[in-house]
mmCIF file with all atom_site columns, C-alpha atoms in Angstrom:
data_model
loop_
_atom_site.group_PDB
_atom_site.id
_atom_site.type_symbol
_atom_site.label_atom_id
_atom_site.label_alt_id
_atom_site.label_comp_id
_atom_site.label_asym_id
_atom_site.label_entity_id
_atom_site.label_seq_id
_atom_site.pdbx_PDB_ins_code
_atom_site.Cartn_x
_atom_site.Cartn_y
_atom_site.Cartn_z
_atom_site.occupancy
_atom_site.B_iso_or_equiv
_atom_site.pdbx_formal_charge
_atom_site.auth_seq_id
_atom_site.auth_comp_id
_atom_site.auth_asym_id
_atom_site.auth_atom_id
_atom_site.pdbx_PDB_model_num
ATOM 1   C CA . UNK B 1 1   ? 90.942  104.571 84.633  1.00 46.00 ? 1   UNK B CA 1
ATOM 2   C CA . UNK B 1 2   ? 93.132  101.660 85.448  1.00 65.00 ? 2   UNK B CA 1
ATOM 3   C CA . UNK B 1 3   ? 96.824  101.383 85.212  1.00 79.00 ? 3   UNK B CA 1
ATOM 4   C CA . UNK B 1 4   ? 98.421  98.336  83.605  1.00 93.00 ? 4   UNK B CA 1
ATOM 5   C CA . UNK B 1 5   ? 101.103 96.404  84.433  1.00 97.00 ? 5   UNK B CA 1
ATOM 6   C CA . UNK B 1 6   ? 104.111 94.562  82.486  1.00 97.00 ? 6   UNK B CA 1
ATOM 7   C CA . UNK B 1 7   ? 106.516 92.345  83.431  1.00 98.00 ? 7   UNK B CA 1
ATOM 8   C CA . UNK B 1 8   ? 109.465 92.826  81.358  1.00 97.00 ? 8   UNK B CA 1
ATOM 9   C CA . UNK B 1 9   ? 110.657 89.534  81.255  1.00 94.00 ? 9   UNK B CA 1
ATOM 10  C CA . UNK B 1 10  ? 109.953 85.987  79.663  1.00 91.00 ? 10  UNK B CA 1
ATOM 11  C CA . UNK B 1 11  ? 110.759 84.600  82.965  1.00 91.00 ? 11  UNK B CA 1
ATOM 12  C CA . UNK B 1 12  ? 108.298 81.391  83.669  1.00 91.00 ? 12  UNK B CA 1
ATOM 13  C CA . UNK B 1 13  ? 109.302 81.581  87.607  1.00 93.00 ? 13  UNK B CA 1
ATOM 14  C CA . UNK B 1 14  ? 108.028 85.283  87.576  1.00 96.00 ? 14  UNK B CA 1
ATOM 15  C CA . UNK B 1 15  ? 104.844 85.194  85.586  1.00 96.00 ? 15  UNK B CA 1
ATOM 16  C CA . UNK B 1 16  ? 104.059 82.255  88.345  1.00 96.00 ? 16  UNK B CA 1
ATOM 17  C CA . UNK B 1 17  ? 104.808 84.300  91.354  1.00 97.00 ? 17  UNK B CA 1
ATOM 18  C CA . UNK B 1 18  ? 102.553 87.318  90.069  1.00 97.00 ? 18  UNK B CA 1
ATOM 19  C CA . UNK B 1 19  ? 99.597  84.930  88.802  1.00 97.00 ? 19  UNK B CA 1
ATOM 20  C CA . UNK B 1 20  ? 99.537  83.009  92.475  1.00 96.00 ? 20  UNK B CA 1
ATOM 21  C CA . UNK B 1 21  ? 99.541  86.312  93.892  1.00 96.00 ? 21  UNK B CA 1
ATOM 22  C CA . UNK B 1 22  ? 96.674  87.722  91.948  1.00 95.00 ? 22  UNK B CA 1
ATOM 23  C CA . UNK B 1 23  ? 98.256  89.960  90.139  1.00 96.00 ? 23  UNK B CA 1
ATOM 24  C CA . UNK B 1 24  ? 96.768  90.962  86.651  1.00 95.00 ? 24  UNK B CA 1
ATOM 25  C CA . UNK B 1 25  ? 99.394  92.155  84.505  1.00 96.00 ? 25  UNK B CA 1
ATOM 26  C CA . UNK B 1 26  ? 101.028 91.166  80.761  1.00 96.00 ? 26  UNK B CA 1
ATOM 27  C CA . UNK B 1 27  ? 103.980 90.000  79.308  1.00 97.00 ? 27  UNK B CA 1
ATOM 28  C CA . UNK B 1 28  ? 106.354 91.777  77.462  1.00 97.00 ? 28  UNK B CA 1
ATOM 29  C CA . UNK B 1 29  ? 109.930 90.487  76.959  1.00 95.00 ? 29  UNK B CA 1
ATOM 30  C CA . UNK B 1 30  ? 112.761 93.228  77.003  1.00 96.00 ? 30  UNK B CA 1
ATOM 31  C CA . UNK B 1 31  ? 115.098 93.223  73.832  1.00 95.00 ? 31  UNK B CA 1
ATOM 32  C CA . UNK B 1 32  ? 118.471 94.037  76.171  1.00 94.00 ? 32  UNK B CA 1
ATOM 33  C CA . UNK B 1 33  ? 121.653 91.765  75.094  1.00 93.00 ? 33  UNK B CA 1
ATOM 34  C CA . UNK B 1 34  ? 122.106 90.755  79.172  1.00 90.00 ? 34  UNK B CA 1
ATOM 35  C CA . UNK B 1 35  ? 125.764 89.759  78.521  1.00 90.00 ? 35  UNK B CA 1
ATOM 36  C CA . UNK B 1 36  ? 126.787 92.195  77.013  1.00 93.00 ? 36  UNK B CA 1
ATOM 37  C CA . UNK B 1 37  ? 125.318 95.018  79.121  1.00 94.00 ? 37  UNK B CA 1
ATOM 38  C CA . UNK B 1 38  ? 126.573 92.927  82.035  1.00 93.00 ? 38  UNK B CA 1
ATOM 39  C CA . UNK B 1 39  ? 130.166 93.198  80.371  1.00 92.00 ? 39  UNK B CA 1
ATOM 40  C CA . UNK B 1 40  ? 130.074 97.020  80.218  1.00 95.00 ? 40  UNK B CA 1
ATOM 41  C CA . UNK B 1 41  ? 128.706 97.436  83.776  1.00 95.00 ? 41  UNK B CA 1
ATOM 42  C CA . UNK B 1 42  ? 131.794 95.433  85.075  1.00 92.00 ? 42  UNK B CA 1
ATOM 43  C CA . UNK B 1 43  ? 133.938 97.193  82.371  1.00 92.00 ? 43  UNK B CA 1
ATOM 44  C CA . UNK B 1 44  ? 132.509 100.342 84.097  1.00 94.00 ? 44  UNK B CA 1
ATOM 45  C CA . UNK B 1 45  ? 133.701 99.191  87.626  1.00 93.00 ? 45  UNK B CA 1
ATOM 46  C CA . UNK B 1 46  ? 129.984 99.371  88.545  1.00 93.00 ? 46  UNK B CA 1
ATOM 47  C CA . UNK B 1 47  ? 130.075 97.556  91.978  1.00 94.00 ? 47  UNK B CA 1
ATOM 48  C CA . UNK B 1 48  ? 128.894 93.503  92.025  1.00 93.00 ? 48  UNK B CA 1
ATOM 49  C CA . UNK B 1 49  ? 126.407 93.556  94.630  1.00 92.00 ? 49  UNK B CA 1
ATOM 50  C CA . UNK B 1 50  ? 124.861 97.091  92.297  1.00 95.00 ? 50  UNK B CA 1
ATOM 51  C CA . UNK B 1 51  ? 124.933 94.728  88.784  1.00 96.00 ? 51  UNK B CA 1
ATOM 52  C CA . UNK B 1 52  ? 121.703 92.908  89.110  1.00 96.00 ? 52  UNK B CA 1
ATOM 53  C CA . UNK B 1 53  ? 119.658 96.278  89.867  1.00 97.00 ? 53  UNK B CA 1
ATOM 54  C CA . UNK B 1 54  ? 121.062 98.036  86.583  1.00 97.00 ? 54  UNK B CA 1
ATOM 55  C CA . UNK B 1 55  ? 120.563 95.602  84.842  1.00 97.00 ? 55  UNK B CA 1
ATOM 56  C CA . UNK B 1 56  ? 116.882 95.263  86.034  1.00 97.00 ? 56  UNK B CA 1
ATOM 57  C CA . UNK B 1 57  ? 116.489 99.345  85.125  1.00 98.00 ? 57  UNK B CA 1
ATOM 58  C CA . UNK B 1 58  ? 117.968 98.825  81.858  1.00 97.00 ? 58  UNK B CA 1
ATOM 59  C CA . UNK B 1 59  ? 115.367 95.792  80.941  1.00 97.00 ? 59  UNK B CA 1
ATOM 60  C CA . UNK B 1 60  ? 112.722 97.802  81.993  1.00 98.00 ? 60  UNK B CA 1
ATOM 61  C CA . UNK B 1 61  ? 113.505 101.176 80.830  1.00 97.00 ? 61  UNK B CA 1
ATOM 62  C CA . UNK B 1 62  ? 113.171 99.045  76.904  1.00 97.00 ? 62  UNK B CA 1
ATOM 63  C CA . UNK B 1 63  ? 110.152 97.987  77.592  1.00 97.00 ? 63  UNK B CA 1
ATOM 64  C CA . UNK B 1 64  ? 108.827 101.652 79.108  1.00 96.00 ? 64  UNK B CA 1
ATOM 65  C CA . UNK B 1 65  ? 109.478 103.200 75.682  1.00 93.00 ? 65  UNK B CA 1
ATOM 66  C CA . UNK B 1 66  ? 106.511 101.369 73.980  1.00 93.00 ? 66  UNK B CA 1
ATOM 67  C CA . UNK B 1 67  ? 104.130 101.531 77.409  1.00 93.00 ? 67  UNK B CA 1
ATOM 68  C CA . UNK B 1 68  ? 104.922 104.984 78.993  1.00 86.00 ? 68  UNK B CA 1
ATOM 69  C CA . UNK B 1 69  ? 101.488 104.877 80.647  1.00 90.00 ? 69  UNK B CA 1
ATOM 70  C CA . UNK B 1 70  ? 101.957 101.370 82.396  1.00 95.00 ? 70  UNK B CA 1
ATOM 71  C CA . UNK B 1 71  ? 103.810 100.379 85.306  1.00 97.00 ? 71  UNK B CA 1
ATOM 72  C CA . UNK B 1 72  ? 106.711 98.198  84.080  1.00 98.00 ? 72  UNK B CA 1
ATOM 73  C CA . UNK B 1 73  ? 108.132 95.794  86.160  1.00 98.00 ? 73  UNK B CA 1
ATOM 74  C CA . UNK B 1 74  ? 112.156 94.897  85.444  1.00 98.00 ? 74  UNK B CA 1
ATOM 75  C CA . UNK B 1 75  ? 114.135 92.216  87.217  1.00 97.00 ? 75  UNK B CA 1
ATOM 76  C CA . UNK B 1 76  ? 117.640 90.826  87.723  1.00 96.00 ? 76  UNK B CA 1
ATOM 77  C CA . UNK B 1 77  ? 119.638 88.462  89.734  1.00 95.00 ? 77  UNK B CA 1
ATOM 78  C CA . UNK B 1 78  ? 123.790 88.817  90.135  1.00 94.00 ? 78  UNK B CA 1
ATOM 79  C CA . UNK B 1 79  ? 125.542 85.478  91.212  1.00 95.00 ? 79  UNK B CA 1
ATOM 80  C CA . UNK B 1 80  ? 128.287 86.634  92.884  1.00 95.00 ? 80  UNK B CA 1
ATOM 81  C CA . UNK B 1 81  ? 131.926 84.750  94.485  1.00 95.00 ? 81  UNK B CA 1
ATOM 82  C CA . UNK B 1 82  ? 135.101 85.983  95.262  1.00 93.00 ? 82  UNK B CA 1
ATOM 83  C CA . UNK B 1 83  ? 133.283 89.875  94.293  1.00 89.00 ? 83  UNK B CA 1
ATOM 84  C CA . UNK B 1 84  ? 133.267 87.912  90.763  1.00 91.00 ? 84  UNK B CA 1
ATOM 85  C CA . UNK B 1 85  ? 130.032 88.411  88.889  1.00 93.00 ? 85  UNK B CA 1
ATOM 86  C CA . UNK B 1 86  ? 128.941 84.950  87.273  1.00 91.00 ? 86  UNK B CA 1
ATOM 87  C CA . UNK B 1 87  ? 127.168 84.750  83.830  1.00 86.00 ? 87  UNK B CA 1
ATOM 88  C CA . UNK B 1 88  ? 124.556 82.161  82.937  1.00 88.00 ? 88  UNK B CA 1
ATOM 89  C CA . UNK B 1 89  ? 126.563 78.657  82.065  1.00 91.00 ? 89  UNK B CA 1
ATOM 90  C CA . UNK B 1 90  ? 126.332 78.414  77.940  1.00 91.00 ? 90  UNK B CA 1
ATOM 91  C CA . UNK B 1 91  ? 126.918 74.918  78.136  1.00 95.00 ? 91  UNK B CA 1
ATOM 92  C CA . UNK B 1 92  ? 126.013 71.643  80.385  1.00 96.00 ? 92  UNK B CA 1
ATOM 93  C CA . UNK B 1 93  ? 129.787 71.758  80.578  1.00 96.00 ? 93  UNK B CA 1
ATOM 94  C CA . UNK B 1 94  ? 130.165 75.105  81.651  1.00 95.00 ? 94  UNK B CA 1
ATOM 95  C CA . UNK B 1 95  ? 127.236 74.904  84.339  1.00 95.00 ? 95  UNK B CA 1
ATOM 96  C CA . UNK B 1 96  ? 128.797 71.743  86.151  1.00 96.00 ? 96  UNK B CA 1
ATOM 97  C CA . UNK B 1 97  ? 132.769 73.602  86.491  1.00 96.00 ? 97  UNK B CA 1
ATOM 98  C CA . UNK B 1 98  ? 130.614 76.675  87.933  1.00 95.00 ? 98  UNK B CA 1
ATOM 99  C CA . UNK B 1 99  ? 128.683 74.093  90.198  1.00 95.00 ? 99  UNK B CA 1
ATOM 100 C CA . UNK B 1 100 ? 132.025 72.558  91.095  1.00 96.00 ? 100 UNK B CA 1
ATOM 101 C CA . UNK B 1 101 ? 133.470 75.909  92.264  1.00 96.00 ? 101 UNK B CA 1
ATOM 102 C CA . UNK B 1 102 ? 130.972 76.648  94.093  1.00 96.00 ? 102 UNK B CA 1
ATOM 103 C CA . UNK B 1 103 ? 130.655 73.075  96.394  1.00 95.00 ? 103 UNK B CA 1
ATOM 104 C CA . UNK B 1 104 ? 131.355 73.533  99.960  1.00 96.00 ? 104 UNK B CA 1
ATOM 105 C CA . UNK B 1 105 ? 131.791 77.172  99.736  1.00 97.00 ? 105 UNK B CA 1
ATOM 106 C CA . UNK B 1 106 ? 129.207 80.641  100.705 1.00 97.00 ? 106 UNK B CA 1
ATOM 107 C CA . UNK B 1 107 ? 128.356 82.729  97.461  1.00 96.00 ? 107 UNK B CA 1
ATOM 108 C CA . UNK B 1 108 ? 125.978 86.084  97.352  1.00 96.00 ? 108 UNK B CA 1
ATOM 109 C CA . UNK B 1 109 ? 122.675 86.200  94.926  1.00 96.00 ? 109 UNK B CA 1
ATOM 110 C CA . UNK B 1 110 ? 121.436 89.901  94.383  1.00 97.00 ? 110 UNK B CA 1
ATOM 111 C CA . UNK B 1 111 ? 117.540 89.589  93.475  1.00 96.00 ? 111 UNK B CA 1
ATOM 112 C CA . UNK B 1 112 ? 116.595 93.269  92.149  1.00 97.00 ? 112 UNK B CA 1
ATOM 113 C CA . UNK B 1 113 ? 113.194 94.581  91.286  1.00 98.00 ? 113 UNK B CA 1
ATOM 114 C CA . UNK B 1 114 ? 112.549 97.586  89.827  1.00 98.00 ? 114 UNK B CA 1
ATOM 115 C CA . UNK B 1 115 ? 109.084 99.629  88.887  1.00 98.00 ? 115 UNK B CA 1
ATOM 116 C CA . UNK B 1 116 ? 108.944 102.412 86.192  1.00 97.00 ? 116 UNK B CA 1
ATOM 117 C CA . UNK B 1 117 ? 106.285 104.732 84.985  1.00 96.00 ? 117 UNK B CA 1
ATOM 118 C CA . UNK B 1 118 ? 106.747 106.686 82.119  1.00 94.00 ? 118 UNK B CA 1
ATOM 119 C CA . UNK B 1 119 ? 110.154 106.010 81.612  1.00 94.00 ? 119 UNK B CA 1
ATOM 120 C CA . UNK B 1 120 ? 110.502 106.944 85.358  1.00 96.00 ? 120 UNK B CA 1
ATOM 121 C CA . UNK B 1 121 ? 111.976 104.863 88.487  1.00 97.00 ? 121 UNK B CA 1
ATOM 122 C CA . UNK B 1 122 ? 109.215 104.368 90.793  1.00 97.00 ? 122 UNK B CA 1
ATOM 123 C CA . UNK B 1 123 ? 110.059 101.756 93.083  1.00 98.00 ? 123 UNK B CA 1
ATOM 124 C CA . UNK B 1 124 ? 113.161 99.519  93.380  1.00 98.00 ? 124 UNK B CA 1
ATOM 125 C CA . UNK B 1 125 ? 114.636 96.878  95.603  1.00 98.00 ? 125 UNK B CA 1
ATOM 126 C CA . UNK B 1 126 ? 117.542 94.790  95.751  1.00 98.00 ? 126 UNK B CA 1
ATOM 127 C CA . UNK B 1 127 ? 117.563 91.526  98.112  1.00 97.00 ? 127 UNK B CA 1
ATOM 128 C CA . UNK B 1 128 ? 120.760 89.471  99.334  1.00 97.00 ? 128 UNK B CA 1
ATOM 129 C CA . UNK B 1 129 ? 120.832 86.067  99.495  1.00 97.00 ? 129 UNK B CA 1
ATOM 130 C CA . UNK B 1 130 ? 123.577 84.058  100.915 1.00 98.00 ? 130 UNK B CA 1
ATOM 131 C CA . UNK B 1 131 ? 123.545 80.608  99.909  1.00 97.00 ? 131 UNK B CA 1
ATOM 132 C CA . UNK B 1 132 ? 126.136 77.821  101.143 1.00 97.00 ? 132 UNK B CA 1
ATOM 133 C CA . UNK B 1 133 ? 126.577 74.634  98.802  1.00 96.00 ? 133 UNK B CA 1
ATOM 134 C CA . UNK B 1 134 ? 126.587 71.089  99.967  1.00 97.00 ? 134 UNK B CA 1
ATOM 135 C CA . UNK B 1 135 ? 130.340 69.321  99.019  1.00 96.00 ? 135 UNK B CA 1
ATOM 136 C CA . UNK B 1 136 ? 129.015 67.655  96.317  1.00 95.00 ? 136 UNK B CA 1
ATOM 137 C CA . UNK B 1 137 ? 131.363 65.755  94.092  1.00 96.00 ? 137 UNK B CA 1
ATOM 138 C CA . UNK B 1 138 ? 131.426 65.038  90.144  1.00 96.00 ? 138 UNK B CA 1
ATOM 139 C CA . UNK B 1 139 ? 129.204 62.320  90.095  1.00 96.00 ? 139 UNK B CA 1
ATOM 140 C CA . UNK B 1 140 ? 126.529 64.567  91.699  1.00 96.00 ? 140 UNK B CA 1
ATOM 141 C CA . UNK B 1 141 ? 127.050 67.618  89.714  1.00 96.00 ? 141 UNK B CA 1
ATOM 142 C CA . UNK B 1 142 ? 126.807 65.186  86.691  1.00 96.00 ? 142 UNK B CA 1
ATOM 143 C CA . UNK B 1 143 ? 123.605 63.804  87.213  1.00 96.00 ? 143 UNK B CA 1
ATOM 144 C CA . UNK B 1 144 ? 121.802 67.294  88.389  1.00 96.00 ? 144 UNK B CA 1
ATOM 145 C CA . UNK B 1 145 ? 122.892 68.961  85.343  1.00 96.00 ? 145 UNK B CA 1
ATOM 146 C CA . UNK B 1 146 ? 122.681 66.568  82.827  1.00 96.00 ? 146 UNK B CA 1
ATOM 147 C CA . UNK B 1 147 ? 118.672 65.803  84.022  1.00 95.00 ? 147 UNK B CA 1
ATOM 148 C CA . UNK B 1 148 ? 118.040 69.358  84.150  1.00 94.00 ? 148 UNK B CA 1
ATOM 149 C CA . UNK B 1 149 ? 119.774 71.030  81.572  1.00 95.00 ? 149 UNK B CA 1
ATOM 150 C CA . UNK B 1 150 ? 116.833 72.535  79.316  1.00 92.00 ? 150 UNK B CA 1
ATOM 151 C CA . UNK B 1 151 ? 115.175 73.762  82.978  1.00 90.00 ? 151 UNK B CA 1
ATOM 152 C CA . UNK B 1 152 ? 118.189 75.411  84.242  1.00 90.00 ? 152 UNK B CA 1
ATOM 153 C CA . UNK B 1 153 ? 120.015 76.813  81.391  1.00 89.00 ? 153 UNK B CA 1
ATOM 154 C CA . UNK B 1 154 ? 118.513 80.232  81.734  1.00 85.00 ? 154 UNK B CA 1
ATOM 155 C CA . UNK B 1 155 ? 119.166 80.688  84.852  1.00 86.00 ? 155 UNK B CA 1
ATOM 156 C CA . UNK B 1 156 ? 121.582 82.188  86.964  1.00 86.00 ? 156 UNK B CA 1
ATOM 157 C CA . UNK B 1 157 ? 123.596 79.992  89.036  1.00 88.00 ? 157 UNK B CA 1
ATOM 158 C CA . UNK B 1 158 ? 121.881 77.054  87.269  1.00 91.00 ? 158 UNK B CA 1
ATOM 159 C CA . UNK B 1 159 ? 120.044 75.696  90.293  1.00 87.00 ? 159 UNK B CA 1
ATOM 160 C CA . UNK B 1 160 ? 116.107 74.933  90.839  1.00 87.00 ? 160 UNK B CA 1
ATOM 161 C CA . UNK B 1 161 ? 115.296 76.343  94.397  1.00 90.00 ? 161 UNK B CA 1
ATOM 162 C CA . UNK B 1 162 ? 111.840 76.036  93.542  1.00 88.00 ? 162 UNK B CA 1
ATOM 163 C CA . UNK B 1 163 ? 112.514 72.114  93.050  1.00 89.00 ? 163 UNK B CA 1
ATOM 164 C CA . UNK B 1 164 ? 115.256 68.923  93.775  1.00 88.00 ? 164 UNK B CA 1
ATOM 165 C CA . UNK B 1 165 ? 118.064 72.406  93.216  1.00 91.00 ? 165 UNK B CA 1
ATOM 166 C CA . UNK B 1 166 ? 117.233 73.129  97.053  1.00 93.00 ? 166 UNK B CA 1
ATOM 167 C CA . UNK B 1 167 ? 118.962 70.074  97.617  1.00 93.00 ? 167 UNK B CA 1
ATOM 168 C CA . UNK B 1 168 ? 122.430 71.169  96.465  1.00 95.00 ? 168 UNK B CA 1
ATOM 169 C CA . UNK B 1 169 ? 122.726 73.491  99.537  1.00 96.00 ? 169 UNK B CA 1
ATOM 170 C CA . UNK B 1 170 ? 123.769 73.250  103.233 1.00 96.00 ? 170 UNK B CA 1
ATOM 171 C CA . UNK B 1 171 ? 121.786 76.633  103.889 1.00 97.00 ? 171 UNK B CA 1
ATOM 172 C CA . UNK B 1 172 ? 120.203 79.711  102.385 1.00 96.00 ? 172 UNK B CA 1
ATOM 173 C CA . UNK B 1 173 ? 119.742 82.584  104.097 1.00 97.00 ? 173 UNK B CA 1
ATOM 174 C CA . UNK B 1 174 ? 117.653 85.392  102.874 1.00 96.00 ? 174 UNK B CA 1
ATOM 175 C CA . UNK B 1 175 ? 114.322 85.585  101.251 1.00 96.00 ? 175 UNK B CA 1
ATOM 176 C CA . UNK B 1 176 ? 113.100 82.673  99.526  1.00 95.00 ? 176 UNK B CA 1
ATOM 177 C CA . UNK B 1 177 ? 110.911 84.383  96.448  1.00 96.00 ? 177 UNK B CA 1
ATOM 178 C CA . UNK B 1 178 ? 113.939 86.327  96.240  1.00 97.00 ? 178 UNK B CA 1
ATOM 179 C CA . UNK B 1 179 ? 115.889 83.733  95.446  1.00 95.00 ? 179 UNK B CA 1
ATOM 180 C CA . UNK B 1 180 ? 113.829 82.353  93.034  1.00 94.00 ? 180 UNK B CA 1
ATOM 181 C CA . UNK B 1 181 ? 113.795 85.696  90.911  1.00 93.00 ? 181 UNK B CA 1
ATOM 182 C CA . UNK B 1 182 ? 111.194 87.902  92.480  1.00 96.00 ? 182 UNK B CA 1
ATOM 183 C CA . UNK B 1 183 ? 110.626 89.774  95.481  1.00 97.00 ? 183 UNK B CA 1
ATOM 184 C CA . UNK B 1 184 ? 107.234 89.500  95.531  1.00 97.00 ? 184 UNK B CA 1
ATOM 185 C CA . UNK B 1 185 ? 106.218 90.489  99.044  1.00 97.00 ? 185 UNK B CA 1
ATOM 186 C CA . UNK B 1 186 ? 107.637 94.077  98.761  1.00 98.00 ? 186 UNK B CA 1
ATOM 187 C CA . UNK B 1 187 ? 106.793 94.715  95.128  1.00 98.00 ? 187 UNK B CA 1
ATOM 188 C CA . UNK B 1 188 ? 103.151 93.810  96.257  1.00 97.00 ? 188 UNK B CA 1
ATOM 189 C CA . UNK B 1 189 ? 103.675 96.265  99.450  1.00 97.00 ? 189 UNK B CA 1
ATOM 190 C CA . UNK B 1 190 ? 104.300 98.531  96.463  1.00 97.00 ? 190 UNK B CA 1
ATOM 191 C CA . UNK B 1 191 ? 101.696 97.678  94.255  1.00 96.00 ? 191 UNK B CA 1
ATOM 192 C CA . UNK B 1 192 ? 99.306  97.938  97.154  1.00 95.00 ? 192 UNK B CA 1
ATOM 193 C CA . UNK B 1 193 ? 100.237 101.066 98.149  1.00 95.00 ? 193 UNK B CA 1
ATOM 194 C CA . UNK B 1 194 ? 99.677  102.795 94.850  1.00 92.00 ? 194 UNK B CA 1
ATOM 195 C CA . UNK B 1 195 ? 96.257  101.004 94.300  1.00 91.00 ? 195 UNK B CA 1
ATOM 196 C CA . UNK B 1 196 ? 97.537  98.798  91.351  1.00 90.00 ? 196 UNK B CA 1
ATOM 197 C CA . UNK B 1 197 ? 96.540  95.729  93.690  1.00 91.00 ? 197 UNK B CA 1
ATOM 198 C CA . UNK B 1 198 ? 94.063  95.397  95.904  1.00 89.00 ? 198 UNK B CA 1
ATOM 199 C CA . UNK B 1 199 ? 94.479  93.476  98.974  1.00 90.00 ? 199 UNK B CA 1
ATOM 200 C CA . UNK B 1 200 ? 91.357  91.266  98.688  1.00 83.00 ? 200 UNK B CA 1
#
């Protein structure tokens, strides 16, 4: 019997990456309050580099309870600068402040993915991406945010690496797909190994 694959995320870019890889899957959005869960993890002194994997597990677990005989994919990203974890900006003004804080500096993006089956973790992975932002000025920040706010408001860091946002950066060190939000190569390796997805 074929096992279904369920993506526990409403992210368009994650769905696109899976679709473009020929993966047949369903989307079931989790009901986790990400910001509250993140605050709890930080309060409990969870390492910043482990925030994203913990949130990915919580998202997948929330969906897994209703689909126990499917592979549930959970994902999350955490932007870390000076050992502080950033949250998604709540307004264009807040995003502008975040970008100006990061200008000319390096920060890390942790991109995590887990797969659950019958409410148990059967695979997990976290990629670390280091991003060096250009020394952008206030006018450039204002133009970028005002033009792209609706597209980036649900993105941690607020940058469209798959589009014009890549121009904000001097260098990006790490896996491109993970920076977009899904370590698709590593995930495909697991799904092929489990014979849930075929090579051709």
